mmCIF file of C-alpha atoms in Angstrom:
data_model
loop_
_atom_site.group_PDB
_atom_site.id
_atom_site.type_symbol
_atom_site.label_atom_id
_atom_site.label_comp_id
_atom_site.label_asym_id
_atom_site.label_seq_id
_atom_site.Cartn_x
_atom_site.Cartn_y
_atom_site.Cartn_z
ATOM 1 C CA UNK L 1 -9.137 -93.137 -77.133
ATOM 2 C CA UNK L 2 -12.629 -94.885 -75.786
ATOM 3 C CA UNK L 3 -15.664 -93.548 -77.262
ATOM 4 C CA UNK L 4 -16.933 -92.096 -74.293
ATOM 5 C CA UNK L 5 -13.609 -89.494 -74.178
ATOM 6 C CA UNK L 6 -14.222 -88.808 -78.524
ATOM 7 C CA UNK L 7 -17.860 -88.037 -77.663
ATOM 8 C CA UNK L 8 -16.548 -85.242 -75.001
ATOM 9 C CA UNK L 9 -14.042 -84.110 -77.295
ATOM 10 C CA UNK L 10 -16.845 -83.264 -79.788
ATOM 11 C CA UNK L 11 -18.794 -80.851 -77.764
ATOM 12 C CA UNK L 12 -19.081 -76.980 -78.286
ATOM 13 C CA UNK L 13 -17.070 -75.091 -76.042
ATOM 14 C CA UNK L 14 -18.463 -71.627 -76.435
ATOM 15 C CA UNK L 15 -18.918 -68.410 -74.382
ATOM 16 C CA UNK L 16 -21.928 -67.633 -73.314
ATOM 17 C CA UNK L 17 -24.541 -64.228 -73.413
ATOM 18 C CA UNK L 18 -27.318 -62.797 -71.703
ATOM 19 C CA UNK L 19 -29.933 -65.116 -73.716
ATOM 20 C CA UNK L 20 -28.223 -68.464 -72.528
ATOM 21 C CA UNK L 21 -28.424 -67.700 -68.914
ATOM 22 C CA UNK L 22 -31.790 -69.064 -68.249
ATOM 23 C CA UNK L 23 -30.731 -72.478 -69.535
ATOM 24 C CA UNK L 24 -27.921 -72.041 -67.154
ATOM 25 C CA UNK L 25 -29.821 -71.618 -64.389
ATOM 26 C CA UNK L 26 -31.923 -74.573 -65.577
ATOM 27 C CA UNK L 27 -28.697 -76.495 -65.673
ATOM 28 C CA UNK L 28 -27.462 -75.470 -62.005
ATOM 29 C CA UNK L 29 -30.590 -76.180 -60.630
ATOM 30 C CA UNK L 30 -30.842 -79.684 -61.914
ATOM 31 C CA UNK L 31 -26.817 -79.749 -60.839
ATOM 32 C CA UNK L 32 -27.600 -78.841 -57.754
ATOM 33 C CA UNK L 33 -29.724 -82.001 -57.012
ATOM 34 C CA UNK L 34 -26.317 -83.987 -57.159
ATOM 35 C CA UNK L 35 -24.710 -82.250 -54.204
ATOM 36 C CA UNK L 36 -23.959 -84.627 -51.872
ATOM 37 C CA UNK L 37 -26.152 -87.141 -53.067
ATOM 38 C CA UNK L 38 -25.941 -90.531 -53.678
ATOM 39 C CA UNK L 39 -22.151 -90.653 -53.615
ATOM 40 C CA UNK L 40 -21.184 -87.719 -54.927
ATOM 41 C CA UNK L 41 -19.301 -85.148 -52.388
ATOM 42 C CA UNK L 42 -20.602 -82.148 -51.518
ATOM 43 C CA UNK L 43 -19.248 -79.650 -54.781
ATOM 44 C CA UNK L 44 -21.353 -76.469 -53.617
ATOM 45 C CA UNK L 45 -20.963 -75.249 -49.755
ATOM 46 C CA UNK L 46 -24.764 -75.636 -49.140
ATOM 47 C CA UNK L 47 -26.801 -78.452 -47.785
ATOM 48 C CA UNK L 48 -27.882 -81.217 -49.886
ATOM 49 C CA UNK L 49 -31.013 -81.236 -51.454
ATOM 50 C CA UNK L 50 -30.989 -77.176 -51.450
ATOM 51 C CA UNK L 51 -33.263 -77.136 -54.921
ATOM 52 C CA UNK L 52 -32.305 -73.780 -56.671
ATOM 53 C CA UNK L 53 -29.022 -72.117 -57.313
ATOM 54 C CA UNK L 54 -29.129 -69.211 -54.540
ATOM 55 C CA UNK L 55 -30.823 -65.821 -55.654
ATOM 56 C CA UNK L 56 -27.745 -63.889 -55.137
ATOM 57 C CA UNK L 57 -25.824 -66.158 -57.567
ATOM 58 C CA UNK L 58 -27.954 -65.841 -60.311
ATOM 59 C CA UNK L 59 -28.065 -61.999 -59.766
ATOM 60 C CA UNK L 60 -23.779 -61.999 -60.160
ATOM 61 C CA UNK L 61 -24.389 -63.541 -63.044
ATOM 62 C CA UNK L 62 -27.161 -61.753 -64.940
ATOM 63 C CA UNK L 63 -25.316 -58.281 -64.199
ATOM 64 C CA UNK L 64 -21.477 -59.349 -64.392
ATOM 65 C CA UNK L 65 -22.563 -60.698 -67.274
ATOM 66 C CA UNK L 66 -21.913 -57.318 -69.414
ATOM 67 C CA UNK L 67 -19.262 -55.971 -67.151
ATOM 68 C CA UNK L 68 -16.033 -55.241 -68.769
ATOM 69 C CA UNK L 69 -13.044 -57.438 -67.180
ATOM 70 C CA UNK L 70 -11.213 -55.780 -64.816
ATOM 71 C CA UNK L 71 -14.225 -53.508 -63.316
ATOM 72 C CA UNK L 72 -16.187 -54.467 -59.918
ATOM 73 C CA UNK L 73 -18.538 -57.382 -60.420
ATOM 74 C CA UNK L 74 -17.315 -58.934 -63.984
ATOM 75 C CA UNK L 75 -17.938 -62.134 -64.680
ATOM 76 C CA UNK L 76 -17.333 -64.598 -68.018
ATOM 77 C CA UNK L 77 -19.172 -67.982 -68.696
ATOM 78 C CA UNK L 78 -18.525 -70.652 -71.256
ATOM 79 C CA UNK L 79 -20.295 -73.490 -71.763
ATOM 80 C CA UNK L 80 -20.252 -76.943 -72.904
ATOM 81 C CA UNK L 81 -22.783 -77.765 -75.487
ATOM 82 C CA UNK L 82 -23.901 -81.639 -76.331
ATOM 83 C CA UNK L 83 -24.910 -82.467 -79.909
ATOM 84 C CA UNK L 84 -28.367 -82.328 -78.483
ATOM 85 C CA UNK L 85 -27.837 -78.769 -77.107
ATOM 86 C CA UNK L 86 -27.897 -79.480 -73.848
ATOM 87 C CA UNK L 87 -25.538 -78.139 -71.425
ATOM 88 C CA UNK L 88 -22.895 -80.583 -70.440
ATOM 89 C CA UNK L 89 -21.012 -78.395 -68.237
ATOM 90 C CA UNK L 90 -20.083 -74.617 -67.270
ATOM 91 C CA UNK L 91 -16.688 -72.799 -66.780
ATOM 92 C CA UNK L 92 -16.715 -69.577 -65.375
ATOM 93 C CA UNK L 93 -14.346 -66.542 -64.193
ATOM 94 C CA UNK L 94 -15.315 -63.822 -62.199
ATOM 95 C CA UNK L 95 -13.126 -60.678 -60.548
ATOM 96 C CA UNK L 96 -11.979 -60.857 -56.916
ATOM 97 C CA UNK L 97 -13.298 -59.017 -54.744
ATOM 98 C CA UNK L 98 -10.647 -57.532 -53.089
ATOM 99 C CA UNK L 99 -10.010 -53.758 -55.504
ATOM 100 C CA UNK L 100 -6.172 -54.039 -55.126
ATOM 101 C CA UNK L 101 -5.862 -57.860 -57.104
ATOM 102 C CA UNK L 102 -7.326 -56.845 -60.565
ATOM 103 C CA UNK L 103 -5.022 -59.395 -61.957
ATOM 104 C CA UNK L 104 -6.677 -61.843 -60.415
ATOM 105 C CA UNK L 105 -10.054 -64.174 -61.057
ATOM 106 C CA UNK L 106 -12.021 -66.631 -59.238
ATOM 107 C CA UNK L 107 -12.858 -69.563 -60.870
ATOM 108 C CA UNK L 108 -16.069 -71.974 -60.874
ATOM 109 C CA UNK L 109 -16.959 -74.765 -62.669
ATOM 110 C CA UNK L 110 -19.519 -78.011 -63.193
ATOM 111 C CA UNK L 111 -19.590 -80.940 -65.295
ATOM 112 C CA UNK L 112 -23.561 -82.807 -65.900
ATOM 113 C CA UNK L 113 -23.555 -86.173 -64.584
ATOM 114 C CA UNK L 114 -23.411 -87.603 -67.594
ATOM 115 C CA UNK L 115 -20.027 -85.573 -68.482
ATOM 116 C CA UNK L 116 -18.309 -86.481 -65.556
ATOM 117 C CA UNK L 117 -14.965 -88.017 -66.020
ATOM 118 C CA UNK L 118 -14.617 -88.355 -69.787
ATOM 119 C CA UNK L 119 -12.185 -85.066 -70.183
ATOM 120 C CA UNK L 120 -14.820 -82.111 -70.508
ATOM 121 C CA UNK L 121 -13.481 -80.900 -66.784
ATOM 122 C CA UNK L 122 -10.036 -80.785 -68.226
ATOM 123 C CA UNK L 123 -11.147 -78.501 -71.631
ATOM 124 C CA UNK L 124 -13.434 -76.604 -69.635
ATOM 125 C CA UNK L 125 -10.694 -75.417 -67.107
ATOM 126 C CA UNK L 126 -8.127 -75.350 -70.368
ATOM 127 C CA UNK L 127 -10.800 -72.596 -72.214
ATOM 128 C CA UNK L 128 -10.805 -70.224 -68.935
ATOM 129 C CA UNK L 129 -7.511 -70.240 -68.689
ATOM 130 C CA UNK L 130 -6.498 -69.846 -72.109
ATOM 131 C CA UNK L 131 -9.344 -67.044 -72.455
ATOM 132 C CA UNK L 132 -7.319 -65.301 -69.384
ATOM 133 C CA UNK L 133 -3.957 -65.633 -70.460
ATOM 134 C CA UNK L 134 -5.259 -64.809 -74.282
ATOM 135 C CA UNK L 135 -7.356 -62.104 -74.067
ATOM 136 C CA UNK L 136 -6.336 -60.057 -70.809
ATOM 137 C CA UNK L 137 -4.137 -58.898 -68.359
ATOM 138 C CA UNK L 138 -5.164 -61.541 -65.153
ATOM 139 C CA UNK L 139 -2.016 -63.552 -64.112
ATOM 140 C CA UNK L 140 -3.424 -65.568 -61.638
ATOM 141 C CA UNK L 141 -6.829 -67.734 -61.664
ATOM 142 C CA UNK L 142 -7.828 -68.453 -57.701
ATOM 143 C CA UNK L 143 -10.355 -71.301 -56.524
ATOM 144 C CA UNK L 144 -12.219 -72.403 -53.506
ATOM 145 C CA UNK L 145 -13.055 -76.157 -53.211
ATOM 146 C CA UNK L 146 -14.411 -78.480 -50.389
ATOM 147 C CA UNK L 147 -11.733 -80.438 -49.449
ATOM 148 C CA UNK L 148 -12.643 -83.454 -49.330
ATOM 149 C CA UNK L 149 -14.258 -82.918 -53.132
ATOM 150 C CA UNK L 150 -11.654 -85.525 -54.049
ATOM 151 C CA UNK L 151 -12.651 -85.793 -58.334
ATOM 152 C CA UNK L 152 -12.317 -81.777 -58.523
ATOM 153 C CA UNK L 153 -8.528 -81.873 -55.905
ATOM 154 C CA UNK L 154 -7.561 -84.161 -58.529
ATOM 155 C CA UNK L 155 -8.411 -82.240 -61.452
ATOM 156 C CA UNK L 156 -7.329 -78.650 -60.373
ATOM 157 C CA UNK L 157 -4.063 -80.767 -59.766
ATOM 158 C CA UNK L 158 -3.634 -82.154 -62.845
ATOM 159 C CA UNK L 159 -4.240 -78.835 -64.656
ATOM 160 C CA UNK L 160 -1.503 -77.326 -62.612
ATOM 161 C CA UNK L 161 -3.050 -75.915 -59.522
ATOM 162 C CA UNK L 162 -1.602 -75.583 -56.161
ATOM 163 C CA UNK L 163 -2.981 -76.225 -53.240
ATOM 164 C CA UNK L 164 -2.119 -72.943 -50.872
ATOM 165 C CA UNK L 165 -3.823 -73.053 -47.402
ATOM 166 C CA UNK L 166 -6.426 -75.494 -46.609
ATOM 167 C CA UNK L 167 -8.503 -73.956 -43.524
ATOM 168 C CA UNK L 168 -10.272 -77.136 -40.981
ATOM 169 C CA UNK L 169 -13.403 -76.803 -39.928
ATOM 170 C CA UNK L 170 -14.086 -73.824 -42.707
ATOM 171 C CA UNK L 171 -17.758 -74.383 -43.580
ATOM 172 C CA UNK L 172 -20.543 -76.242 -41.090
ATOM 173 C CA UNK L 173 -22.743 -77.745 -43.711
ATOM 174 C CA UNK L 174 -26.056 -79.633 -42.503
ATOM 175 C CA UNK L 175 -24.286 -79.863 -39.171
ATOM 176 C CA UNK L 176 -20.805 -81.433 -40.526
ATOM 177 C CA UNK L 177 -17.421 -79.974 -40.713
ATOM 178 C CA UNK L 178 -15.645 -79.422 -44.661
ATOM 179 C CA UNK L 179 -12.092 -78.159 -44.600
ATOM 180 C CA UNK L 180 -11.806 -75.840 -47.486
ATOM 181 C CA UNK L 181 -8.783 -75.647 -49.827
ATOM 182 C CA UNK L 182 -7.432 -72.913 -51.638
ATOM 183 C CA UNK L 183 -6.022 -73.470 -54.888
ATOM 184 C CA UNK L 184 -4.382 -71.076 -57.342
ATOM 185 C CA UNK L 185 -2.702 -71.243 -61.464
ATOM 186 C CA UNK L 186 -0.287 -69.257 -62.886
ATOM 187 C CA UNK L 187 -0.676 -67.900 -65.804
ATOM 188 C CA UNK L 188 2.068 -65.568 -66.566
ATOM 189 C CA UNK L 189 4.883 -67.302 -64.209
ATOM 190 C CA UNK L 190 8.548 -66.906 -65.199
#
């Protein structure tokens, strides 16, 4: 194993509470600046450069925050601590909307920059799921990704999602076309 990959292994994996959300925000905000820049595809359905997490967003958060699983508007957040205690990355699973799939969650996810590609994707997604499958009755996890968000395909992939419907011409971001793909994991199959 390269250094890089131990260093990723080593970071705190933790859930997080009302008093770490305004690092989060912090965190998304400066995440947000990679959207579609310099290389990197578009991870977030809004137009590069957008400089702050929506309002709405942080409002799901903040309230689903302390709402038990399973009841409108719930939401859980883990995240990935550096040595330094910086945030290296977020997992997060919130209730569908839809009243009739209570046994299901949406997924979301970010790595920083400096995370990307050394395995803290992988653990991140691994700590949902295991959280879900653990600790309650959801049998499916459900995401949303732009399409052609080839590093996150790859990893929902290789963590055992499946790609169910992928939808051209979905989203008209900063006057381009994204195809959005719908991906789903089994948790309780058999």
């Amino acid at each position: 194993m390269n250094a890089s990959m131990d260093r990723a292994d080593r970071l705190t994996i933790r859930p997080a509470g009302t008093a770490d959300l305004a690092p989060f925000f912090a965190y998304l905000d400066d995440h947000l600046r990679d959207n579609g820049a310099d290389g990197t595809p578009l991870f977030q359905p809004v137009a590069p450069g957008q400089p702050r997490l929506p309002a709405g967003l942080r409002i799901a958060f903040i309230k689903g925050i302390d709402i038990a699983v399973g009841a409108p508007g719930w939401r859980r957040l883990w995240l990935a601590i550096a040595p330094g205690g910086d945030i290296a990355g977020h997992v997060d699973l919130r209730g569908r909307p839809e009243p009739a799939a209570t046994h299901r969650a949406m997924l979301g996810m970010g790595v920083h920059r400096v995370w990307r590609r050394r395995g803290l994707g992988r653990r991140l997604l691994a700590t949902a799921a295991g959280w879900a499958r653990d600790d309650t009755d959801i049998g499916w996890i459900d995401l949303e990704v732009l399409s052609d968000n080839l590093p996150a395909c790859e990893l929902y992939v290789r963590a055992g999602f499946t790609t169910v419907a992928r939808v051209a011409d979905m989203l008209r971001i900063a006057d381009a076309s994204h195809d959005l793909s719908y991906m789903t994991f089994g948790l309780r199959q058999g």
